[in-house]
Coordinates of C-alpha atoms in Angstrom, one line a residue:
M4 CA 0.0 -0.1 0.0
A5 CA 1.2 3.5 -0.9
E6 CA 2.0 5.4 2.4
I7 CA -0.5 8.1 3.2
T8 CA 0.1 11.4 5.1
A9 CA -1.8 10.2 8.2
E10 CA 0.9 7.5 8.7
V11 CA 3.7 10.2 8.6
L12 CA 1.8 11.8 11.9
I13 CA 1.2 8.2 13.6
K14 CA 4.8 7.3 12.7
R15 CA 6.2 10.5 14.3
L16 CA 4.1 10.1 17.3
A17 CA 5.8 6.8 17.8
E18 CA 9.1 8.3 17.4
W19 CA 8.3 11.0 20.2
G20 CA 7.8 7.8 22.6
V21 CA 3.7 8.2 22.4
D22 CA 2.3 4.7 22.5
T23 CA -1.3 5.2 23.1
V24 CA -4.0 7.6 21.7
F25 CA -7.1 8.1 23.3
G26 CA -10.4 9.0 21.5
I27 CA -13.4 8.4 19.1
P28 CA -13.4 7.7 15.4
G29 CA -15.4 9.6 12.8
D30 CA -15.7 10.6 9.3
G31 CA -13.6 13.6 10.0
I32 CA -10.8 11.2 11.0
N33 CA -11.1 8.5 9.1
G34 CA -7.7 8.9 7.4
I35 CA -5.9 9.0 10.7
M36 CA -7.7 6.3 12.0
E37 CA -6.4 4.2 8.7
G38 CA -3.0 5.5 9.8
L39 CA -3.3 4.0 13.4
R40 CA -4.7 0.7 12.0
R41 CA -1.3 0.3 9.7
H42 CA 0.8 1.4 12.7
A43 CA -1.3 -0.5 15.7
D44 CA 2.0 -2.1 16.6
K45 CA 3.5 1.2 17.5
V46 CA 0.7 3.4 18.6
R47 CA -2.6 1.8 20.4
F48 CA -5.9 3.6 20.0
V49 CA -7.9 3.5 23.0
L50 CA -11.6 3.8 22.2
V51 CA -13.7 6.0 24.6
H52 CA -17.4 6.4 25.0
H53 CA -17.0 10.4 25.3
E54 CA -14.4 12.6 23.7
E55 CA -14.2 14.6 26.7
A56 CA -13.2 11.3 28.5
A57 CA -10.5 11.1 26.0
A58 CA -9.2 14.6 26.8
F59 CA -9.2 13.8 30.5
M60 CA -7.4 10.6 29.7
A61 CA -4.6 12.4 28.0
T62 CA -4.4 15.1 30.7
A63 CA -3.9 12.6 33.3
H64 CA -1.3 10.6 31.3
A65 CA 0.7 13.8 31.2
K66 CA 0.1 14.6 35.0
A67 CA 1.0 11.1 36.2
T68 CA 3.9 10.5 33.8
G69 CA 5.3 13.7 32.6
K70 CA 5.1 12.8 29.1
I71 CA 2.8 14.1 26.8
G72 CA -0.5 12.9 26.2
V73 CA -2.5 12.6 23.2
C74 CA -6.3 12.6 22.1
L75 CA -8.1 12.3 18.9
A76 CA -11.7 13.7 17.7
T77 CA -13.4 14.0 14.7
S78 CA -14.2 17.5 13.2
G79 CA -17.2 19.6 14.5
P80 CA -18.9 18.2 17.3
G81 CA -16.2 15.6 18.1
G82 CA -13.5 18.6 18.5
I83 CA -15.8 20.6 20.5
H84 CA -16.0 17.7 23.0
L85 CA -12.6 17.7 23.7
A86 CA -12.3 21.4 25.1
N87 CA -13.2 20.8 28.7
G88 CA -10.5 18.1 29.1
L89 CA -8.3 20.5 27.2
Y90 CA -8.9 23.3 29.3
D91 CA -7.7 21.1 32.6
A92 CA -4.5 20.6 30.9
K93 CA -4.0 24.3 30.2
L94 CA -4.8 25.3 33.6
D95 CA -2.6 22.6 35.2
H96 CA 0.0 23.4 33.1
V97 CA 0.6 19.7 31.6
P98 CA 1.6 18.6 27.9
V99 CA -1.1 17.4 25.9
L100 CA -1.5 17.3 21.9
A101 CA -5.0 17.3 20.6
I102 CA -5.3 16.2 17.0
T103 CA -8.9 16.9 15.1
G104 CA -10.2 16.5 11.7
M105 CA -11.5 18.9 9.4
Q106 CA -13.6 18.9 6.4
E107 CA -12.0 18.3 3.0
S108 CA -9.7 21.6 2.1
G109 CA -12.0 22.0 -1.2
V110 CA -15.0 22.6 0.6
L111 CA -13.8 24.8 3.6
G112 CA -15.9 27.8 4.0
T113 CA -19.1 26.5 2.2
A114 CA -20.9 26.0 5.5
Y115 CA -20.3 22.1 5.0
Q116 CA -22.0 19.7 7.4
Q117 CA -20.2 19.7 10.8
E118 CA -17.9 22.3 9.5
V119 CA -16.7 24.1 12.6
N120 CA -13.3 26.2 12.6
L121 CA -11.7 24.3 15.5
D122 CA -8.5 26.2 15.2
R123 CA -10.6 29.5 15.9
L124 CA -12.1 27.7 18.6
Y125 CA -8.9 26.4 20.2
E126 CA -7.4 29.8 20.1
D127 CA -7.6 30.5 23.9
V128 CA -6.7 26.9 24.8
A129 CA -3.7 25.8 22.8
E130 CA -0.2 27.1 23.1
Y131 CA 0.3 25.8 19.6
N132 CA -2.7 25.7 17.0
Q133 CA -2.2 24.8 13.5
V134 CA -4.5 23.7 10.4
V135 CA -2.4 21.3 8.1
M136 CA -2.8 22.3 4.6
N137 CA -0.3 20.4 3.0
P138 CA 1.1 16.9 3.2
A139 CA 4.6 18.5 3.1
Q140 CA 4.3 20.1 6.4
L141 CA 4.6 16.7 8.2
P142 CA 6.1 15.3 10.2
T143 CA 7.8 18.8 11.0
L144 CA 4.3 20.3 12.9
V145 CA 4.2 17.1 14.7
D146 CA 7.8 18.0 15.9
V147 CA 6.8 21.9 16.7
A148 CA 3.5 21.0 18.2
I149 CA 4.8 18.5 20.9
R150 CA 8.1 20.7 21.5
T151 CA 5.6 23.6 22.0
A152 CA 3.4 21.7 24.4
Y153 CA 6.5 20.7 26.6
A154 CA 8.4 24.0 26.4
R155 CA 5.2 26.0 27.4
R156 CA 3.4 23.1 29.5
G157 CA 0.3 23.2 27.7
V158 CA -1.9 22.1 24.8
A159 CA -1.0 21.8 21.2
H160 CA -3.4 21.2 18.3
L161 CA -3.2 20.0 15.1
T162 CA -6.2 19.7 12.7
V163 CA -5.8 18.0 9.4
P164 CA -8.5 18.0 6.6
N165 CA -9.8 15.0 5.4
D166 CA -8.2 15.0 2.0
I167 CA -4.9 15.9 3.4
Q168 CA -5.1 12.8 5.6
V169 CA -5.4 10.3 2.8
A170 CA -3.0 12.4 0.4
P171 CA 0.3 10.3 -0.7
A172 CA 2.9 11.1 1.9
G173 CA 5.4 13.8 1.3
K174 CA 3.4 15.0 -1.6
D175 CA 3.8 19.1 -2.4
P176 CA 1.4 19.9 -4.9
Y177 CA 2.1 23.5 -5.0
Q178 CA 5.0 25.2 -6.9
T179 CA 7.3 26.6 -4.7
V180 CA 7.6 30.4 -5.1
A181 CA 9.6 31.3 -1.9
P182 CA 13.4 30.5 -1.3
V183 CA 12.4 27.5 0.8
R184 CA 12.3 24.0 0.6
S185 CA 9.8 21.4 2.7
P186 CA 10.9 21.6 6.3
S187 CA 12.9 18.8 8.2
T188 CA 13.2 18.3 11.7
A189 CA 13.6 15.7 14.4
P190 CA 11.9 14.3 17.4
V191 CA 13.9 15.9 19.7
Y192 CA 13.2 18.2 23.0
L193 CA 15.7 19.1 25.4
A194 CA 14.2 20.8 28.7
P195 CA 16.5 23.8 29.8
A196 CA 18.2 23.6 33.3
V197 CA 16.7 26.4 34.9
R198 CA 18.4 27.9 38.1
P199 CA 18.3 31.2 39.3
R200 CA 21.1 33.8 39.2
D201 CA 23.5 33.7 42.5
A202 CA 22.7 37.4 43.3
D203 CA 19.1 36.1 43.2
L204 CA 19.4 33.5 45.4
R205 CA 21.6 35.4 47.9
A206 CA 19.1 38.3 48.1
A207 CA 16.2 35.4 48.7
A208 CA 18.3 33.9 51.4
D209 CA 18.7 37.4 53.1
V210 CA 15.1 37.7 53.1
I211 CA 14.2 34.3 54.5
N212 CA 17.0 34.5 57.1
D213 CA 15.8 37.8 58.6
G214 CA 12.6 36.4 59.2
N215 CA 11.6 35.2 62.5
R216 CA 8.3 33.0 61.9
V217 CA 8.8 31.5 58.3
A218 CA 6.2 29.2 56.6
I219 CA 6.7 27.2 53.2
L220 CA 3.6 26.9 50.7
A221 CA 4.4 24.1 48.5
G222 CA 2.5 23.3 45.1
I223 CA 2.7 20.5 42.4
G224 CA 5.7 22.5 40.7
A225 CA 7.7 21.3 43.6
R226 CA 6.9 17.6 42.8
G227 CA 10.4 15.5 43.5
A228 CA 11.6 18.1 45.7
G229 CA 9.8 16.9 48.8
G230 CA 13.2 15.7 50.6
L231 CA 14.5 19.3 49.7
L232 CA 11.5 20.8 51.3
E233 CA 11.7 18.8 54.5
Q234 CA 15.3 19.9 54.5
A235 CA 14.4 23.7 54.1
A236 CA 11.7 23.4 56.8
D237 CA 14.0 21.8 59.3
R238 CA 16.8 24.4 58.6
L239 CA 14.0 27.3 59.1
G240 CA 11.7 25.8 61.5
A241 CA 9.2 26.3 59.4
P242 CA 5.9 24.4 58.9
I243 CA 5.1 23.2 55.4
V244 CA 1.7 24.1 53.9
K245 CA 0.1 22.4 50.8
S246 CA -2.0 23.2 47.9
L247 CA -4.4 20.5 47.0
L248 CA -2.8 19.9 43.8
G249 CA 0.6 19.8 45.6
K250 CA -0.8 17.2 48.2
M251 CA 1.4 14.5 47.2
V252 CA 4.8 16.6 47.2
V253 CA 5.4 15.8 50.9
P254 CA 3.9 13.0 53.2
D255 CA 1.1 13.9 55.0
D256 CA 2.8 12.4 58.0
S257 CA 5.6 14.6 57.6
R258 CA 6.7 16.3 61.0
Y259 CA 6.8 19.7 59.2
V260 CA 3.6 19.4 57.4
T261 CA 0.0 21.3 58.7
G262 CA -2.1 20.3 55.7
G263 CA -3.8 22.2 53.1
L264 CA -4.8 25.9 52.8
G265 CA -8.2 27.4 51.6
L266 CA -11.8 26.0 52.0
L267 CA -10.5 22.4 51.9
G268 CA -7.7 22.9 54.2
T269 CA -6.8 22.8 58.1
K270 CA -7.2 25.1 60.8
P271 CA -3.5 25.2 61.6
S272 CA -2.4 26.0 58.4
E273 CA -5.2 29.1 58.0
E274 CA -3.9 30.3 61.5
L275 CA -0.3 30.2 60.3
M276 CA -1.1 32.6 57.8
D277 CA -2.1 35.0 59.9
D278 CA 0.9 34.3 62.1
I279 CA 3.9 34.6 60.0
D280 CA 6.4 37.3 58.9
T281 CA 8.1 35.3 56.0
L282 CA 6.7 33.4 53.3
L283 CA 8.5 31.0 51.1
M284 CA 6.3 29.7 47.9
V285 CA 7.7 27.0 46.1
G286 CA 6.2 25.8 42.9
T287 CA 2.5 26.9 43.5
N288 CA 0.2 29.7 41.9
F289 CA -2.4 29.4 44.8
P290 CA -5.4 31.3 43.5
Y291 CA -7.2 31.8 47.0
T292 CA -5.7 34.8 47.8
K293 CA -8.2 35.7 50.8
F294 CA -6.4 32.7 52.5
L295 CA -2.8 34.2 51.7
P296 CA -1.4 36.9 54.2
Q297 CA -2.4 40.5 54.0
P298 CA 0.0 42.2 51.3
G299 CA 2.4 44.2 53.0
K300 CA 2.3 42.1 56.2
V301 CA 4.8 39.5 55.4
K302 CA 7.8 39.2 53.2
V303 CA 7.5 36.8 50.3
V304 CA 9.8 34.6 48.3
Q305 CA 8.7 32.7 45.2
I306 CA 10.0 30.1 43.3
D307 CA 8.4 29.3 40.0
I308 CA 9.5 28.2 36.8
E309 CA 7.3 30.7 34.9
P310 CA 8.4 34.1 35.2
A311 CA 5.0 35.7 34.9
R312 CA 3.8 33.7 37.7
A313 CA 6.1 34.8 40.5
G314 CA 4.2 37.8 42.0
I315 CA 0.8 37.2 40.5
R316 CA -0.9 36.3 43.7
I317 CA 1.0 38.4 46.4
P318 CA 3.6 41.1 46.3
T319 CA 7.1 39.1 46.0
E320 CA 10.4 40.7 47.6
V321 CA 12.4 38.0 45.6
P322 CA 11.1 36.1 42.6
L323 CA 13.3 32.9 41.9
V324 CA 12.8 31.8 38.4
G325 CA 13.7 28.1 38.1
D326 CA 12.9 24.5 38.5
A327 CA 12.2 24.0 42.3
R328 CA 14.4 21.1 43.0
A329 CA 17.6 22.8 41.3
T330 CA 16.5 26.3 43.2
L331 CA 16.2 24.3 46.4
E332 CA 19.5 22.7 46.3
A333 CA 21.3 25.9 45.3
L334 CA 19.4 27.8 48.1
L335 CA 19.6 25.4 51.0
P336 CA 23.1 26.2 51.7
L337 CA 22.4 29.9 52.1
L338 CA 19.7 29.6 54.5
A339 CA 20.7 30.0 58.5
Q340 CA 19.6 27.6 61.0
K341 CA 16.9 28.7 62.9
G342 CA 15.3 27.4 66.3
H343 CA 11.9 25.3 66.0
D344 CA 9.7 27.1 68.4
H345 CA 7.4 28.3 65.9
L346 CA 7.4 24.8 64.2
R347 CA 6.6 23.2 67.5
T348 CA 3.5 25.5 67.9
Y349 CA 2.1 24.5 64.7
Q350 CA 2.8 20.8 65.3
D351 CA 0.9 21.1 68.5
K352 CA -2.0 22.7 66.8
T353 CA -1.7 20.0 63.8
R354 CA -1.9 17.1 66.5
T355 CA -5.0 18.9 67.8
W356 CA -6.6 19.2 64.4
H357 CA -6.2 15.5 63.4
E358 CA -7.5 14.3 66.5
A359 CA -10.9 16.5 65.4
M360 CA -10.7 14.6 62.3
R361 CA -10.3 11.6 63.5
A362 CA -13.5 12.2 65.9
L363 CA -15.4 12.6 62.8
E364 CA -14.4 9.4 61.1
S365 CA -16.9 7.4 63.5
G366 CA -18.4 4.1 62.2
D367 CA -21.2 4.4 64.6
R368 CA -23.2 7.2 62.5
D369 CA -25.9 6.2 60.6
P370 CA -26.4 7.2 57.6
I371 CA -22.5 6.8 56.8
A372 CA -20.4 9.6 57.5
P373 CA -18.5 10.5 54.4
Q374 CA -15.4 11.1 56.6
Y375 CA -15.9 7.4 57.5
L376 CA -15.9 6.4 54.1
A377 CA -12.7 8.2 53.4
Q378 CA -11.1 6.9 56.5
Q379 CA -11.7 3.5 55.8
L380 CA -10.7 3.8 52.2
D381 CA -7.5 5.4 53.2
L382 CA -7.1 2.2 55.7
A383 CA -7.7 -0.2 53.1
A384 CA -5.7 1.0 49.9
T385 CA -2.0 0.0 49.6
D386 CA 1.0 2.6 50.5
D387 CA 1.6 2.9 46.5
A388 CA -2.1 3.4 45.6
I389 CA -3.1 6.0 43.4
M390 CA -6.1 8.1 44.0
T391 CA -8.0 10.2 41.5
C392 CA -10.5 12.4 42.6
D393 CA -13.3 14.6 41.4
S394 CA -14.4 18.0 42.3
G395 CA -16.8 19.0 44.8
T396 CA -17.3 17.9 48.5
I397 CA -15.2 14.8 47.6
A398 CA -12.3 16.8 47.2
T399 CA -12.7 18.1 51.0
W400 CA -12.8 14.4 52.2
A401 CA -9.9 13.4 50.2
A402 CA -8.1 16.3 51.2
R403 CA -8.6 15.7 54.9
H404 CA -8.9 11.7 55.2
W405 CA -6.9 10.5 52.5
H406 CA -3.2 10.5 53.5
I407 CA -0.1 10.7 51.6
R408 CA 2.4 8.0 52.6
G409 CA 4.7 5.9 51.1
N410 CA 4.4 6.1 47.3
R411 CA 1.1 7.2 47.0
E412 CA 0.1 9.7 44.3
F413 CA -3.2 12.0 44.2
Y414 CA -4.4 13.6 41.0
L415 CA -7.6 15.9 40.3
S416 CA -8.6 18.7 38.2
G417 CA -7.0 21.5 40.3
T418 CA -7.5 25.0 38.5
L419 CA -10.0 24.1 36.3
A420 CA -11.9 22.2 39.3
T421 CA -14.2 20.6 36.6
M422 CA -16.6 17.9 37.3
A423 CA -16.0 14.1 36.1
P424 CA -12.3 13.8 35.5
G425 CA -11.9 11.1 38.2
L426 CA -13.1 8.0 36.5
P427 CA -11.1 9.0 33.0
Y428 CA -8.3 10.0 35.0
A429 CA -8.1 6.5 36.7
L430 CA -8.4 4.8 33.3
A431 CA -5.4 6.5 31.8
I432 CA -3.2 6.4 34.8
Q433 CA -3.9 2.2 35.2
H434 CA -3.1 2.0 31.4
A435 CA 0.2 3.7 32.3
Y436 CA 1.1 2.0 35.5
P437 CA -0.7 -1.3 35.2
G438 CA 1.0 -2.7 38.4
R439 CA -0.4 0.0 40.7
Q440 CA -3.7 0.1 42.6
V441 CA -5.7 2.9 41.1
I442 CA -8.8 4.1 43.1
A443 CA -11.2 6.7 41.5
Y444 CA -12.8 8.6 44.3
V445 CA -15.7 10.5 42.9
G446 CA -19.1 11.9 43.9
D447 CA -22.0 10.7 42.4
G448 CA -22.8 13.7 40.4
G449 CA -19.2 13.4 38.6
F450 CA -19.7 10.0 38.0
A451 CA -23.2 10.2 36.5
M452 CA -21.6 12.8 33.5
L453 CA -18.9 9.9 32.3
M454 CA -19.9 6.7 33.7
A455 CA -19.9 4.9 30.5
E456 CA -16.1 5.0 31.0
F457 CA -16.4 2.2 33.3
H458 CA -17.2 -0.3 30.3
T459 CA -14.1 1.1 28.7
A460 CA -12.3 -0.1 31.7
M461 CA -13.8 -3.5 31.4
R462 CA -13.0 -3.7 27.5
Y463 CA -9.5 -2.9 28.2
D464 CA -8.9 -4.8 31.5
L465 CA -7.9 -2.3 33.4
P466 CA -8.5 -2.9 37.0
I467 CA -9.4 0.4 38.5
K468 CA -11.5 0.6 41.7
V469 CA -14.4 3.2 41.7
V470 CA -15.7 4.5 45.1
I471 CA -18.7 6.7 44.7
N472 CA -19.3 9.3 47.8
N473 CA -23.2 9.1 46.9
N474 CA -25.3 12.1 48.5
N475 CA -27.7 11.9 45.9
S476 CA -26.9 15.8 45.3
L477 CA -24.6 18.3 43.9
G478 CA -23.1 18.5 47.4
Q479 CA -20.5 21.4 47.1
I480 CA -23.2 23.5 45.2
L481 CA -25.7 23.0 48.0
W482 CA -23.3 24.4 50.6
E483 CA -22.0 27.1 48.7
Q484 CA -25.6 28.3 48.0
M485 CA -26.4 28.2 51.9
V486 CA -22.9 30.1 52.8
L487 CA -24.4 33.0 50.5
G488 CA -27.1 33.1 52.7
Y489 CA -29.8 31.6 50.3
P490 CA -31.7 28.2 51.0
E491 CA -30.6 25.3 48.5
H492 CA -32.4 25.2 45.2
G493 CA -31.9 22.6 42.3
V494 CA -28.9 20.6 43.6
R495 CA -30.8 17.1 45.0
F496 CA -31.5 14.6 42.5
G497 CA -34.3 12.9 44.4
A498 CA -35.9 9.6 43.3
P499 CA -35.6 7.3 41.7
L500 CA -32.0 6.5 42.7
P501 CA -29.8 5.3 39.8
D502 CA -28.2 1.8 40.3
Y503 CA -24.8 2.7 39.7
A504 CA -23.8 -0.8 41.2
G505 CA -26.2 -2.5 38.7
W506 CA -24.3 -0.8 36.0
A507 CA -20.7 -2.0 37.1
R508 CA -22.4 -5.6 37.3
G509 CA -24.0 -4.8 33.6
C510 CA -20.7 -4.0 32.3
G511 CA -19.4 -7.4 33.3
G512 CA -17.4 -5.8 36.6
F513 CA -18.0 -6.0 40.3
G514 CA -20.6 -3.7 41.6
A515 CA -22.0 -3.6 45.2
Q516 CA -24.1 -0.7 46.9
I517 CA -23.5 -0.1 50.7
D518 CA -25.5 1.8 53.1
K519 CA -24.5 0.6 56.6
P520 CA -21.5 1.6 58.0
G521 CA -21.2 -2.1 59.6
D522 CA -20.9 -3.4 56.0
L523 CA -18.4 -0.9 54.7
S524 CA -15.0 -2.2 55.6
A525 CA -15.4 -5.8 54.4
A526 CA -17.0 -4.3 51.0
L527 CA -13.9 -2.4 50.5
D528 CA -11.6 -5.1 51.0
E529 CA -13.9 -7.0 48.7
A530 CA -13.7 -4.3 46.0
L531 CA -10.2 -3.6 46.2
A532 CA -9.3 -7.4 46.1
H533 CA -11.3 -8.1 42.8
P534 CA -9.1 -8.7 40.0
G535 CA -10.7 -6.5 37.4
P536 CA -12.7 -3.4 37.3
A537 CA -15.0 -2.9 40.8
L538 CA -17.4 -0.2 41.7
L539 CA -18.5 0.3 45.6
D540 CA -21.7 2.9 45.7
V541 CA -21.8 4.2 49.2
A542 CA -24.7 6.1 50.4
V543 CA -23.4 8.7 52.8
D544 CA -25.1 11.2 54.8
P545 CA -26.4 13.9 52.6
D546 CA -26.4 16.3 55.3
E547 CA -22.9 16.5 56.0
P548 CA -21.5 20.1 55.4
P549 CA -17.7 20.4 54.2
L550 CA -17.1 23.0 56.7
P551 CA -13.9 25.2 56.3
G552 CA -10.8 24.9 58.6
K553 CA -12.0 28.0 60.3
V554 CA -15.6 28.9 60.2
S555 CA -15.7 33.0 60.0
Y556 CA -18.6 35.1 61.7
E557 CA -19.7 36.1 58.3
Q558 CA -19.8 32.7 57.0
A559 CA -21.9 31.5 60.1
K560 CA -24.2 34.7 59.8
K561 CA -25.1 33.5 56.2
F562 CA -25.6 30.2 57.0
A563 CA -27.9 31.1 59.7
A564 CA -29.8 33.3 57.2
A565 CA -30.3 30.4 54.6
F566 CA -32.1 28.6 57.7
L567 CA -34.3 31.6 58.1
K568 CA -35.1 31.8 54.8
G569 CA -36.8 28.6 54.4
Q570 CA -33.6 26.0 53.7
P571 CA -35.1 22.6 53.1
R572 CA -33.9 19.7 55.2
K573 CA -32.8 22.2 58.0
A574 CA -33.9 19.9 60.7
S575 CA -31.6 17.0 59.4
I576 CA -28.8 19.6 58.8
A577 CA -29.0 20.7 62.2
T578 CA -28.9 17.2 63.4
T579 CA -25.7 16.3 61.6
L580 CA -23.7 19.5 62.7
F581 CA -24.8 18.4 66.4
K582 CA -23.6 14.9 66.0
D583 CA -20.4 16.3 64.3
K584 CA -19.9 18.3 67.5
I585 CA -20.6 15.5 69.9
Q586 CA -18.4 13.4 68.1
Q587 CA -15.2 16.1 68.6
L588 CA -16.0 16.4 72.4
K589 CA -16.1 12.5 73.0
G590 CA -12.5 12.6 70.7

């Protein structure tokens, strides 16, 4: 068979180390599908049920492996469906290549069926965005797209008209009028070794050494530098606060860690931000500035790989532009040894916080407390388990009751905070790491959006474990409405209740529904031990609020206002809050 242009594209992906493409076929990419068929020994095509899931899978692959994730969709609606998952990659700064189809070049601009200018649609999400209009442009455009995705830590997009896909490889149908030849490149990207200038390091050390009460705020950009962060914490007597994305950067049982920050964070971390005079930010672009120190109250040193991000959230005395690991290695010898009185204060506060959290993990409460479900999952999972998580109240329970220890990892949609990535994330990560335990810890709202992908797990024999925290509602929105002072509206799904466990069994997997706390531990053990995909649907207390670490007077006042204005189920909510307080007093 004569080689077609789509084969050039697929072979170049393989030369870049790409071994998997996630997507759905369509008439706009039939040529690319043929390229994948002809080179199935090099690049595997994973057929999903929704293009949004394909983009989430590519994003999760990039987050977990550091290597580019690739997703594929047809022209028009298929490409549109990719957008949400691609924004997840953009906002969390991971390299993803999206490949889409386009109508034949001869009919573009004539309002042909499903004609959508996907290159224009992707203008905001993509760092590199190109229509392939000539077979001679490949494989160079693949090289440029992937290099750009790596260099700018974001999305690259190539859209290929139907006729170009099936055109003879290397064909250049146009007369050359400029002094150029067809481009020729290689599938090579070398990441720069980014380290701040010595003068900047000394200036940063001077600021930090002058501080009396120092804290470290670490994000996912510090991944791989956890040991160095702990060395810095010991040198400075500084507690470490972690963003939710950065949860796995340092173990939760580290003597330096006070926990997360923000609505999902801990009381000690929030109090710490009000107490310090110096803040070292490492690999984080923490957006919730309300929880950061007041501008001008503290001196700030920020380490970030992107110059534009240093100082974007809080005024920064010394921005250190560099890789977190390389920068900390250079900075550590310049830091003065400080006493640990400040650190010990927050170690005591953190112990008290953990005692309060453990009190809420009671198995005596019926309906099942979501904190108990999270705690039982934490105890049952292996020390090298990978958890993927959805957005919503589920993220609160994971942040507080799923503990990073051993080689555990944790992934969610951090900045976009979109619903539904937990399940497709799990599939992609299980595909990348077949020997690891991978758990999708999700809410019922997010699971319902992309639940068909459990069938994808069955078809590809990916033994993921899905644990649904089922409160039969959009729980986070419910409580956000109340904190604004409004009674809840339009957030509970009601009857009839979906049978998610039945869906799992219908796909050929393990499925069980649990609504009694006494049955939970054994059911988790059975699901985790099952050799294939397994799903546990756990009915939890629908009236358990994900309260912030510190409840402000204003928040309490708005919460009370919602009750006075006719909040449904207020008696049940009040009873749950009362039970929480009793458990903490007993603890």
